[in-house]
Amino acid sequence: SAVISQKPSRDICQRGTSLTIQCQVDSQVTMMFWYRQQPGQSLTLIATANQGSEATYESGFVIDKFPISRPNLTFSTLTVSNMSPEDSSIYLCSVCRGFMNTEAFFGQGTRLTVV
Amino acid sequence: DAKTTQPPSMDCAEGRAANLPCNHSTISGNEYVYWYRQIHSQGPQYIIHGLKNNETNEMASLIITEDRKSSTLILPHATLRDTAVYYCIVRTTDQFYFGTGTSLTVIP
């Protein structure tokens, strides 16, 4: 398994501000993913972050709103920019490990509330 | 996009087997079926995955029909700690796309 640490675990932010979420993995991984889970909903993939290249965003998500950094093989950040109450969600970091990246492991998430 | 259909909720008596169905009628030959679960306020947890054959591990069994259009996750002896949302995922690419899942409640 992979140990994934996310910071902060939760935050309450004012609308119009930005929050950067950090994801640290205990070993090098090729692929990292960022998900959003809105209240009472399933997980929605935001983007795939690979080291050395720009993140690939899913439909409905744009870099200006959710800029991602991937400076090395164990770390990534997701920024939620110009926040509104609709951005209140749990944001989760995930990595793939194992033979042919068969398994995905998830952090415990960052619970964001925008007021 | 999710390629699976699951019932929104199920109940199971403690100590009994929990059988969670999943339909994936458009699955392709090289796509794997994965199961994850999410206990309240935690990140999703890997349970099991398979391609064609039935699979078993210390947590559960996965039964995939011969035509691969559906599968069943079996928790052999459900406990209260198994109360969670269970997600069936057909993995198409490198990414995992989650559907709506089944909320399983284990009843004492």
Short mmCIF file of N, CA, C and O in Angstrom, two decimals, chain B:
data_model
loop_
_atom_site.label_atom_id
_atom_site.label_comp_id
_atom_site.label_asym_id
_atom_site.label_seq_id
_atom_site.Cartn_x
_atom_site.Cartn_y
_atom_site.Cartn_z
N ASP B 1 -16.10 8.66 -17.91
CA ASP B 1 -17.44 8.49 -17.36
C ASP B 1 -17.62 7.06 -16.82
O ASP B 1 -17.06 6.12 -17.37
N ALA B 2 -18.44 6.94 -15.75
CA ALA B 2 -18.68 5.64 -15.16
C ALA B 2 -19.42 4.76 -16.15
O ALA B 2 -20.31 5.21 -16.86
N LYS B 3 -19.08 3.48 -16.18
CA LYS B 3 -19.71 2.53 -17.08
C LYS B 3 -20.45 1.47 -16.30
O LYS B 3 -20.68 0.39 -16.80
N THR B 4 -20.81 1.74 -15.07
CA THR B 4 -21.43 0.75 -14.20
C THR B 4 -22.76 1.24 -13.65
O THR B 4 -23.01 2.44 -13.56
N THR B 5 -23.61 0.26 -13.30
CA THR B 5 -24.89 0.54 -12.67
C THR B 5 -24.99 -0.29 -11.40
O THR B 5 -24.79 -1.52 -11.44
N GLN B 6 -25.29 0.38 -10.28
CA GLN B 6 -25.41 -0.29 -9.00
C GLN B 6 -26.70 0.17 -8.31
O GLN B 6 -27.13 1.31 -8.50
N PRO B 7 -27.28 -0.70 -7.49
CA PRO B 7 -28.43 -0.23 -6.70
C PRO B 7 -27.97 0.83 -5.72
O PRO B 7 -26.87 0.75 -5.18
N PRO B 8 -28.80 1.83 -5.45
CA PRO B 8 -28.35 2.92 -4.58
C PRO B 8 -28.13 2.51 -3.14
O PRO B 8 -27.28 3.08 -2.47
N SER B 9 -28.90 1.53 -2.66
CA SER B 9 -28.74 1.15 -1.26
C SER B 9 -29.13 -0.31 -1.05
O SER B 9 -29.90 -0.88 -1.82
N MET B 10 -28.57 -0.90 0.02
CA MET B 10 -28.87 -2.26 0.41
C MET B 10 -28.68 -2.38 1.91
O MET B 10 -27.88 -1.65 2.50
N ASP B 11 -29.42 -3.33 2.48
CA ASP B 11 -29.23 -3.68 3.89
C ASP B 11 -28.77 -5.12 3.97
O ASP B 11 -29.08 -5.94 3.10
N CYS B 12 -28.05 -5.42 5.05
CA CYS B 12 -27.60 -6.79 5.27
C CYS B 12 -27.53 -7.02 6.78
O CYS B 12 -27.09 -6.13 7.53
N ALA B 13 -27.98 -8.19 7.21
CA ALA B 13 -27.91 -8.52 8.63
C ALA B 13 -26.48 -8.88 9.01
O ALA B 13 -25.75 -9.54 8.24
N GLU B 14 -26.09 -8.43 10.17
CA GLU B 14 -24.75 -8.74 10.68
C GLU B 14 -24.52 -10.24 10.71
O GLU B 14 -25.39 -11.01 11.15
N GLY B 15 -23.35 -10.66 10.22
CA GLY B 15 -23.01 -12.08 10.20
C GLY B 15 -23.43 -12.81 8.95
O GLY B 15 -22.94 -13.92 8.68
N ARG B 16 -24.30 -12.19 8.19
CA ARG B 16 -24.73 -12.81 6.93
C ARG B 16 -23.84 -12.32 5.79
O ARG B 16 -23.09 -11.36 5.93
N ALA B 17 -23.95 -13.02 4.66
CA ALA B 17 -23.20 -12.60 3.48
C ALA B 17 -23.88 -11.41 2.83
O ALA B 17 -25.10 -11.40 2.66
N ALA B 18 -23.08 -10.44 2.44
CA ALA B 18 -23.58 -9.29 1.69
C ALA B 18 -23.20 -9.48 0.23
O ALA B 18 -22.01 -9.68 -0.07
N ASN B 19 -24.20 -9.45 -0.64
CA ASN B 19 -23.97 -9.64 -2.07
C ASN B 19 -24.33 -8.34 -2.80
O ASN B 19 -25.50 -7.98 -2.88
N LEU B 20 -23.32 -7.68 -3.31
CA LEU B 20 -23.53 -6.38 -3.96
C LEU B 20 -23.39 -6.55 -5.47
O LEU B 20 -22.31 -6.88 -5.96
N PRO B 21 -24.48 -6.29 -6.21
CA PRO B 21 -24.41 -6.48 -7.67
C PRO B 21 -23.92 -5.24 -8.41
O PRO B 21 -24.04 -4.11 -7.90
N CYS B 22 -23.42 -5.48 -9.61
CA CYS B 22 -22.97 -4.40 -10.47
C CYS B 22 -23.17 -4.81 -11.92
O CYS B 22 -22.77 -5.91 -12.31
N ASN B 23 -23.80 -3.94 -12.69
CA ASN B 23 -23.93 -4.18 -14.13
C ASN B 23 -22.92 -3.35 -14.90
O ASN B 23 -22.77 -2.15 -14.64
N HIS B 24 -22.25 -3.98 -15.83
CA HIS B 24 -21.28 -3.28 -16.70
C HIS B 24 -21.38 -3.89 -18.08
O HIS B 24 -20.44 -4.52 -18.57
N SER B 25 -22.53 -3.69 -18.70
CA SER B 25 -22.86 -4.38 -19.95
C SER B 25 -22.00 -3.95 -21.13
O SER B 25 -21.92 -4.66 -22.13
N THR B 26 -21.35 -2.78 -21.04
CA THR B 26 -20.54 -2.31 -22.17
C THR B 26 -19.05 -2.53 -21.95
O THR B 26 -18.22 -1.97 -22.67
N ILE B 27 -18.72 -3.37 -21.03
CA ILE B 27 -17.31 -3.60 -20.71
C ILE B 27 -16.59 -4.21 -21.90
O ILE B 27 -17.15 -5.03 -22.65
N SER B 28 -15.34 -3.80 -22.10
CA SER B 28 -14.53 -4.35 -23.18
C SER B 28 -13.64 -5.47 -22.66
O SER B 28 -13.46 -5.62 -21.45
N GLY B 29 -13.08 -6.21 -23.60
CA GLY B 29 -12.35 -7.42 -23.23
C GLY B 29 -11.17 -7.23 -22.33
O GLY B 29 -10.81 -8.13 -21.56
N ASN B 30 -10.53 -6.06 -22.39
CA ASN B 30 -9.32 -5.86 -21.61
C ASN B 30 -9.53 -4.93 -20.41
O ASN B 30 -8.57 -4.44 -19.83
N GLU B 31 -10.77 -4.68 -20.07
CA GLU B 31 -11.08 -3.77 -18.96
C GLU B 31 -11.33 -4.56 -17.69
O GLU B 31 -12.07 -5.54 -17.68
N TYR B 32 -10.72 -4.08 -16.61
CA TYR B 32 -10.85 -4.73 -15.33
C TYR B 32 -12.04 -4.18 -14.55
O TYR B 32 -12.40 -3.00 -14.69
N VAL B 33 -12.58 -5.01 -13.69
CA VAL B 33 -13.61 -4.59 -12.74
C VAL B 33 -12.96 -4.42 -11.37
O VAL B 33 -12.30 -5.34 -10.87
N TYR B 34 -13.13 -3.25 -10.79
CA TYR B 34 -12.59 -2.95 -9.48
C TYR B 34 -13.73 -2.67 -8.50
O TYR B 34 -14.79 -2.16 -8.88
N TRP B 35 -13.46 -2.96 -7.25
CA TRP B 35 -14.36 -2.58 -6.18
C TRP B 35 -13.59 -1.80 -5.12
O TRP B 35 -12.53 -2.24 -4.66
N TYR B 36 -14.16 -0.67 -4.75
CA TYR B 36 -13.66 0.14 -3.65
C TYR B 36 -14.80 0.41 -2.69
O TYR B 36 -15.97 0.33 -3.07
N ARG B 37 -14.46 0.75 -1.48
CA ARG B 37 -15.49 1.19 -0.55
C ARG B 37 -15.02 2.44 0.17
O ARG B 37 -13.83 2.69 0.31
N GLN B 38 -15.99 3.21 0.62
CA GLN B 38 -15.69 4.45 1.31
C GLN B 38 -16.52 4.50 2.59
O GLN B 38 -17.75 4.60 2.53
N ILE B 39 -15.82 4.38 3.67
CA ILE B 39 -16.46 4.53 4.97
C ILE B 39 -16.52 6.02 5.27
O ILE B 39 -15.62 6.77 4.93
N HIS B 40 -17.58 6.41 5.92
CA HIS B 40 -17.86 7.83 6.12
C HIS B 40 -16.64 8.62 6.55
O HIS B 40 -15.93 8.25 7.48
N SER B 41 -16.40 9.72 5.79
CA SER B 41 -15.34 10.67 6.10
C SER B 41 -13.93 10.13 5.90
O SER B 41 -12.97 10.73 6.36
N GLN B 42 -13.81 9.01 5.19
CA GLN B 42 -12.49 8.48 4.89
C GLN B 42 -12.28 8.42 3.38
O GLN B 42 -13.23 8.48 2.61
N GLY B 43 -11.02 8.28 2.97
CA GLY B 43 -10.74 8.07 1.55
C GLY B 43 -11.15 6.67 1.13
O GLY B 43 -11.23 5.75 1.95
N PRO B 44 -11.45 6.47 -0.15
CA PRO B 44 -11.83 5.14 -0.63
C PRO B 44 -10.74 4.10 -0.36
O PRO B 44 -9.55 4.40 -0.40
N GLN B 45 -11.19 2.88 -0.11
CA GLN B 45 -10.31 1.77 0.21
C GLN B 45 -10.46 0.69 -0.84
O GLN B 45 -11.58 0.29 -1.17
N TYR B 46 -9.35 0.21 -1.35
CA TYR B 46 -9.36 -0.88 -2.34
C TYR B 46 -9.88 -2.16 -1.70
O TYR B 46 -9.53 -2.50 -0.56
N ILE B 47 -10.73 -2.88 -2.44
CA ILE B 47 -11.22 -4.17 -1.95
C ILE B 47 -10.67 -5.31 -2.80
O ILE B 47 -9.99 -6.19 -2.30
N ILE B 48 -10.95 -5.26 -4.10
CA ILE B 48 -10.61 -6.38 -4.96
C ILE B 48 -10.75 -5.96 -6.41
O ILE B 48 -11.43 -4.96 -6.70
N HIS B 49 -10.13 -6.68 -7.33
CA HIS B 49 -10.36 -6.44 -8.74
C HIS B 49 -10.18 -7.74 -9.51
O HIS B 49 -9.55 -8.69 -9.01
N GLY B 50 -10.74 -7.77 -10.74
CA GLY B 50 -10.63 -8.96 -11.55
C GLY B 50 -10.90 -8.66 -13.01
O GLY B 50 -11.46 -7.61 -13.36
N LEU B 51 -10.52 -9.62 -13.85
CA LEU B 51 -10.73 -9.47 -15.29
C LEU B 51 -11.78 -10.45 -15.80
O LEU B 51 -12.79 -10.05 -16.36
N LYS B 52 -11.52 -11.72 -15.63
CA LYS B 52 -12.46 -12.74 -16.11
C LYS B 52 -12.80 -13.75 -15.02
O LYS B 52 -13.94 -14.11 -14.83
N ASN B 53 -11.78 -14.19 -14.32
CA ASN B 53 -11.97 -15.24 -13.33
C ASN B 53 -12.48 -14.66 -12.02
O ASN B 53 -12.31 -13.48 -11.73
N ASN B 54 -13.11 -15.51 -11.25
CA ASN B 54 -13.51 -15.11 -9.91
C ASN B 54 -12.27 -14.92 -9.06
O ASN B 54 -11.26 -15.61 -9.22
N GLU B 55 -12.34 -13.96 -8.17
CA GLU B 55 -11.22 -13.62 -7.32
C GLU B 55 -11.65 -13.62 -5.86
O GLU B 55 -12.80 -13.29 -5.54
N THR B 56 -10.72 -13.98 -4.99
CA THR B 56 -10.98 -13.96 -3.55
C THR B 56 -9.76 -13.44 -2.83
O THR B 56 -8.63 -13.79 -3.19
N ASN B 57 -9.98 -12.61 -1.85
CA ASN B 57 -8.90 -12.21 -0.96
C ASN B 57 -9.43 -12.19 0.47
O ASN B 57 -10.54 -12.69 0.73
N GLU B 58 -8.67 -11.62 1.36
CA GLU B 58 -9.04 -11.67 2.77
C GLU B 58 -10.26 -10.81 3.08
O GLU B 58 -10.88 -10.97 4.13
N MET B 59 -10.60 -9.92 2.20
CA MET B 59 -11.74 -9.04 2.44
C MET B 59 -13.03 -9.55 1.79
O MET B 59 -14.11 -9.42 2.38
N ALA B 60 -12.92 -10.06 0.56
CA ALA B 60 -14.14 -10.32 -0.19
C ALA B 60 -13.86 -11.29 -1.33
O ALA B 60 -12.72 -11.66 -1.60
N SER B 61 -14.96 -11.66 -2.00
CA SER B 61 -14.90 -12.43 -3.23
C SER B 61 -15.56 -11.64 -4.34
O SER B 61 -16.53 -10.90 -4.09
N LEU B 62 -15.03 -11.80 -5.54
CA LEU B 62 -15.59 -11.14 -6.71
C LEU B 62 -15.99 -12.21 -7.70
O LEU B 62 -15.15 -13.02 -8.13
N ILE B 63 -17.27 -12.21 -8.05
CA ILE B 63 -17.80 -13.16 -9.01
C ILE B 63 -18.16 -12.39 -10.28
O ILE B 63 -18.99 -11.47 -10.25
N ILE B 64 -17.53 -12.75 -11.39
CA ILE B 64 -17.78 -12.09 -12.67
C ILE B 64 -18.48 -13.10 -13.57
O ILE B 64 -18.01 -14.23 -13.72
N THR B 65 -19.59 -12.70 -14.18
CA THR B 65 -20.31 -13.61 -15.06
C THR B 65 -19.48 -13.94 -16.28
O THR B 65 -18.55 -13.21 -16.66
N GLU B 66 -19.84 -15.03 -16.91
CA GLU B 66 -19.04 -15.51 -18.04
C GLU B 66 -18.99 -14.49 -19.17
O GLU B 66 -17.97 -14.34 -19.84
N ASP B 67 -20.11 -13.79 -19.41
CA ASP B 67 -20.12 -12.78 -20.46
C ASP B 67 -19.53 -11.45 -19.99
O ASP B 67 -19.44 -10.49 -20.77
N ARG B 68 -19.15 -11.38 -18.73
CA ARG B 68 -18.50 -10.22 -18.11
C ARG B 68 -19.40 -8.98 -18.06
O ARG B 68 -18.93 -7.89 -17.79
N LYS B 69 -20.66 -9.13 -18.26
CA LYS B 69 -21.55 -7.97 -18.26
C LYS B 69 -22.04 -7.61 -16.87
O LYS B 69 -22.71 -6.58 -16.69
N SER B 70 -21.76 -8.43 -15.91
CA SER B 70 -22.12 -8.09 -14.54
C SER B 70 -21.19 -8.81 -13.57
O SER B 70 -20.48 -9.76 -13.95
N SER B 71 -21.20 -8.31 -12.35
CA SER B 71 -20.38 -8.94 -11.31
C SER B 71 -21.04 -8.76 -9.96
O SER B 71 -21.98 -7.94 -9.81
N THR B 72 -20.57 -9.53 -8.99
CA THR B 72 -21.10 -9.45 -7.64
C THR B 72 -19.94 -9.45 -6.65
O THR B 72 -19.05 -10.30 -6.74
N LEU B 73 -19.97 -8.50 -5.77
CA LEU B 73 -19.01 -8.48 -4.67
C LEU B 73 -19.66 -9.17 -3.48
O LEU B 73 -20.79 -8.84 -3.11
N ILE B 74 -18.95 -10.10 -2.88
CA ILE B 74 -19.49 -10.84 -1.74
C ILE B 74 -18.62 -10.58 -0.52
O ILE B 74 -17.41 -10.84 -0.54
N LEU B 75 -19.25 -10.06 0.52
CA LEU B 75 -18.62 -9.97 1.83
C LEU B 75 -19.17 -11.14 2.63
O LEU B 75 -20.34 -11.15 2.98
N PRO B 76 -18.37 -12.15 2.92
CA PRO B 76 -18.92 -13.42 3.41
C PRO B 76 -19.61 -13.34 4.77
O PRO B 76 -20.60 -14.03 4.99
N HIS B 77 -19.11 -12.54 5.65
CA HIS B 77 -19.69 -12.41 6.99
C HIS B 77 -19.68 -10.93 7.37
O HIS B 77 -18.74 -10.45 7.98
N ALA B 78 -20.72 -10.24 6.97
CA ALA B 78 -20.73 -8.79 7.16
C ALA B 78 -20.72 -8.40 8.64
O ALA B 78 -21.40 -9.01 9.47
N THR B 79 -19.95 -7.38 8.93
CA THR B 79 -19.92 -6.82 10.28
C THR B 79 -20.37 -5.36 10.21
O THR B 79 -20.48 -4.78 9.13
N LEU B 80 -20.61 -4.78 11.36
CA LEU B 80 -21.07 -3.39 11.40
C LEU B 80 -20.04 -2.47 10.75
O LEU B 80 -20.40 -1.43 10.17
N ARG B 81 -18.77 -2.84 10.83
CA ARG B 81 -17.72 -2.01 10.24
C ARG B 81 -17.71 -2.04 8.73
O ARG B 81 -16.97 -1.27 8.09
N ASP B 82 -18.50 -2.94 8.14
CA ASP B 82 -18.61 -2.99 6.68
C ASP B 82 -19.63 -1.99 6.15
O ASP B 82 -19.81 -1.87 4.93
N THR B 83 -20.32 -1.30 7.02
CA THR B 83 -21.25 -0.26 6.58
C THR B 83 -20.46 0.83 5.87
O THR B 83 -19.56 1.44 6.44
N ALA B 84 -20.78 1.05 4.58
CA ALA B 84 -20.00 1.96 3.74
C ALA B 84 -20.69 2.11 2.39
O ALA B 84 -21.67 1.43 2.11
N VAL B 85 -20.16 2.98 1.57
CA VAL B 85 -20.58 3.06 0.17
C VAL B 85 -19.59 2.24 -0.65
O VAL B 85 -18.38 2.44 -0.54
N TYR B 86 -20.12 1.33 -1.46
CA TYR B 86 -19.31 0.43 -2.26
C TYR B 86 -19.39 0.84 -3.72
O TYR B 86 -20.48 0.97 -4.29
N TYR B 87 -18.24 1.03 -4.31
CA TYR B 87 -18.16 1.48 -5.69
C TYR B 87 -17.62 0.36 -6.59
O TYR B 87 -16.56 -0.21 -6.32
N CYS B 88 -18.35 0.10 -7.65
CA CYS B 88 -17.91 -0.81 -8.70
C CYS B 88 -17.38 0.05 -9.84
O CYS B 88 -18.07 0.97 -10.29
N ILE B 89 -16.18 -0.23 -10.30
CA ILE B 89 -15.53 0.61 -11.31
C ILE B 89 -15.01 -0.26 -12.43
O ILE B 89 -14.36 -1.28 -12.17
N VAL B 90 -15.31 0.13 -13.65
CA VAL B 90 -14.68 -0.50 -14.81
C VAL B 90 -13.54 0.42 -15.24
O VAL B 90 -13.77 1.57 -15.62
N ARG B 91 -12.35 -0.09 -15.15
CA ARG B 91 -11.19 0.73 -15.43
C ARG B 91 -10.85 0.68 -16.92
O ARG B 91 -10.46 -0.34 -17.45
N THR B 92 -11.04 1.82 -17.58
CA THR B 92 -10.85 1.90 -19.02
C THR B 92 -9.44 2.34 -19.37
O THR B 92 -8.82 1.79 -20.26
N THR B 93 -8.97 3.34 -18.67
CA THR B 93 -7.64 3.89 -18.95
C THR B 93 -6.84 3.85 -17.66
O THR B 93 -7.08 3.01 -16.81
N ASP B 94 -5.90 4.75 -17.52
CA ASP B 94 -5.14 4.80 -16.28
C ASP B 94 -5.98 5.31 -15.12
O ASP B 94 -5.65 5.09 -13.97
N GLN B 95 -7.07 6.00 -15.44
CA GLN B 95 -7.85 6.66 -14.40
C GLN B 95 -8.93 5.73 -13.83
O GLN B 95 -9.33 4.76 -14.47
N PHE B 96 -9.39 6.08 -12.65
CA PHE B 96 -10.53 5.41 -12.02
C PHE B 96 -11.70 6.40 -12.01
O PHE B 96 -11.59 7.47 -11.42
N TYR B 97 -12.78 6.03 -12.67
CA TYR B 97 -13.98 6.86 -12.70
C TYR B 97 -15.05 6.22 -11.82
O TYR B 97 -15.46 5.09 -12.07
N PHE B 98 -15.48 6.96 -10.82
CA PHE B 98 -16.42 6.44 -9.85
C PHE B 98 -17.86 6.70 -10.29
O PHE B 98 -18.19 7.78 -10.74
N GLY B 99 -18.71 5.68 -10.12
CA GLY B 99 -20.14 5.86 -10.30
C GLY B 99 -20.77 6.29 -8.99
O GLY B 99 -20.09 6.79 -8.09
N THR B 100 -22.05 6.05 -8.87
CA THR B 100 -22.79 6.51 -7.69
C THR B 100 -22.68 5.55 -6.51
O THR B 100 -22.91 5.95 -5.38
N GLY B 101 -22.34 4.29 -6.77
CA GLY B 101 -22.11 3.35 -5.68
C GLY B 101 -23.38 2.83 -5.01
O GLY B 101 -24.49 3.28 -5.30
N THR B 102 -23.16 1.85 -4.12
CA THR B 102 -24.23 1.27 -3.30
C THR B 102 -23.93 1.55 -1.84
O THR B 102 -22.85 1.19 -1.36
N SER B 103 -24.88 2.16 -1.16
CA SER B 103 -24.72 2.40 0.26
C SER B 103 -25.19 1.15 1.01
O SER B 103 -26.38 0.85 1.04
N LEU B 104 -24.26 0.42 1.59
CA LEU B 104 -24.57 -0.80 2.34
C LEU B 104 -24.67 -0.48 3.82
O LEU B 104 -23.75 0.10 4.40
N THR B 105 -25.78 -0.89 4.40
CA THR B 105 -25.97 -0.75 5.84
C THR B 105 -26.05 -2.14 6.44
O THR B 105 -26.92 -2.93 6.05
N VAL B 106 -25.15 -2.43 7.36
CA VAL B 106 -25.18 -3.70 8.07
C VAL B 106 -25.95 -3.50 9.36
O VAL B 106 -25.61 -2.63 10.18
N ILE B 107 -26.97 -4.32 9.52
CA ILE B 107 -27.92 -4.14 10.64
C ILE B 107 -27.61 -5.15 11.74
O ILE B 107 -27.44 -6.33 11.46
N PRO B 108 -27.55 -4.68 12.97
CA PRO B 108 -27.25 -5.61 14.08
C PRO B 108 -28.31 -6.71 14.21
O PRO B 108 -29.47 -6.48 13.92
#
